[in-house]
Amino acid sequence: MSDNPGQLTAASAVQPGRRLPLRTVRTILLIVVLVLLVPYVLTPFYAAGHPVSTLMLWRSLTGQPVTRHWIDLSAMSPYLPRSVVAAEDAKFCSHHGIDWGALREVMDDAEEGDVSRGGSTITQQVAKNLFLWQGRSYVRKALELPLALWIDLVLGKRRILEIYLNIAELGPSGQFGVEAGANYAFNRSAAGLGPREAALLAAILPNPVRRSARTPGPGVRRLSGTYMVRGQASALQTCWGERH
């Protein structure tokens, strides 16, 4: 027996492996569920207004530059949505937020050790950019998939595309959205871009820090040529109701 009763009391109060009280567990679970539900509650409110991405918020909070000038989809050059859909999500008009075929191909590639492909639809990228975090994560992907289905159901194709084109990172120093991207790369508004310029912006979307529409390298020029042709193809659906 110890000569110091205080030590016994302290030791007995902290027991390795001691379970949390049931009430505490329930409270933690309730908080987690409420946090997970927040994006679903907020989504209908994004049918209007000028939402910002979590990356934009993070950059602002950490003192990094953020430039974004909202431009309505109806005011943009019609070449922009066509090029971006051709580059990022060719089946945008036919799926309901998730391209299951592309997702299966990505999963098959991952099993074989190839993790270079993303496979995310524009709607999934909107879900990630508005509510989740950057970087690859199975947890983020698990949260992203049902949220993409909800966003597609609630907001519709036109609004999803409009939001994406206004929150996507399109410059090396905090330029977000096609208006800021066009101003930085071409010193002009997104309303006046031609097919080549629109395709150049689409070509840098995977990595606008390392890729440049302002001074495009051979790879960006090659991709932009492909997207320009795809974007002008008559077979491309325009489910977002572009102006003619």
Short mmCIF file of C-alpha atoms in Angstrom, two decimals, residues 18 25 84 86 95-97 112 114 193 198 211 222:
data_model
loop_
_atom_site.label_atom_id
_atom_site.label_comp_id
_atom_site.label_asym_id
_atom_site.label_seq_id
_atom_site.Cartn_x
_atom_site.Cartn_y
_atom_site.Cartn_z
CA ARG A 18 -11.89 3.73 -19.53
CA VAL A 25 -20.88 9.46 -26.86
CA VAL A 84 -14.83 23.76 -69.56
CA ALA A 86 -15.43 19.48 -72.73
CA HIS A 95 -25.35 12.24 -65.36
CA HIS A 96 -26.96 13.21 -62.06
CA GLY A 97 -23.89 14.53 -60.31
CA GLU A 112 -3.63 -1.46 -60.19
CA ASP A 114 -2.42 4.08 -60.94
CA LEU A 193 -13.23 35.61 -74.84
CA ALA A 198 -11.69 29.97 -73.45
CA ARG A 211 -0.05 25.74 -65.84
CA ARG A 222 -2.07 21.04 -77.16
#
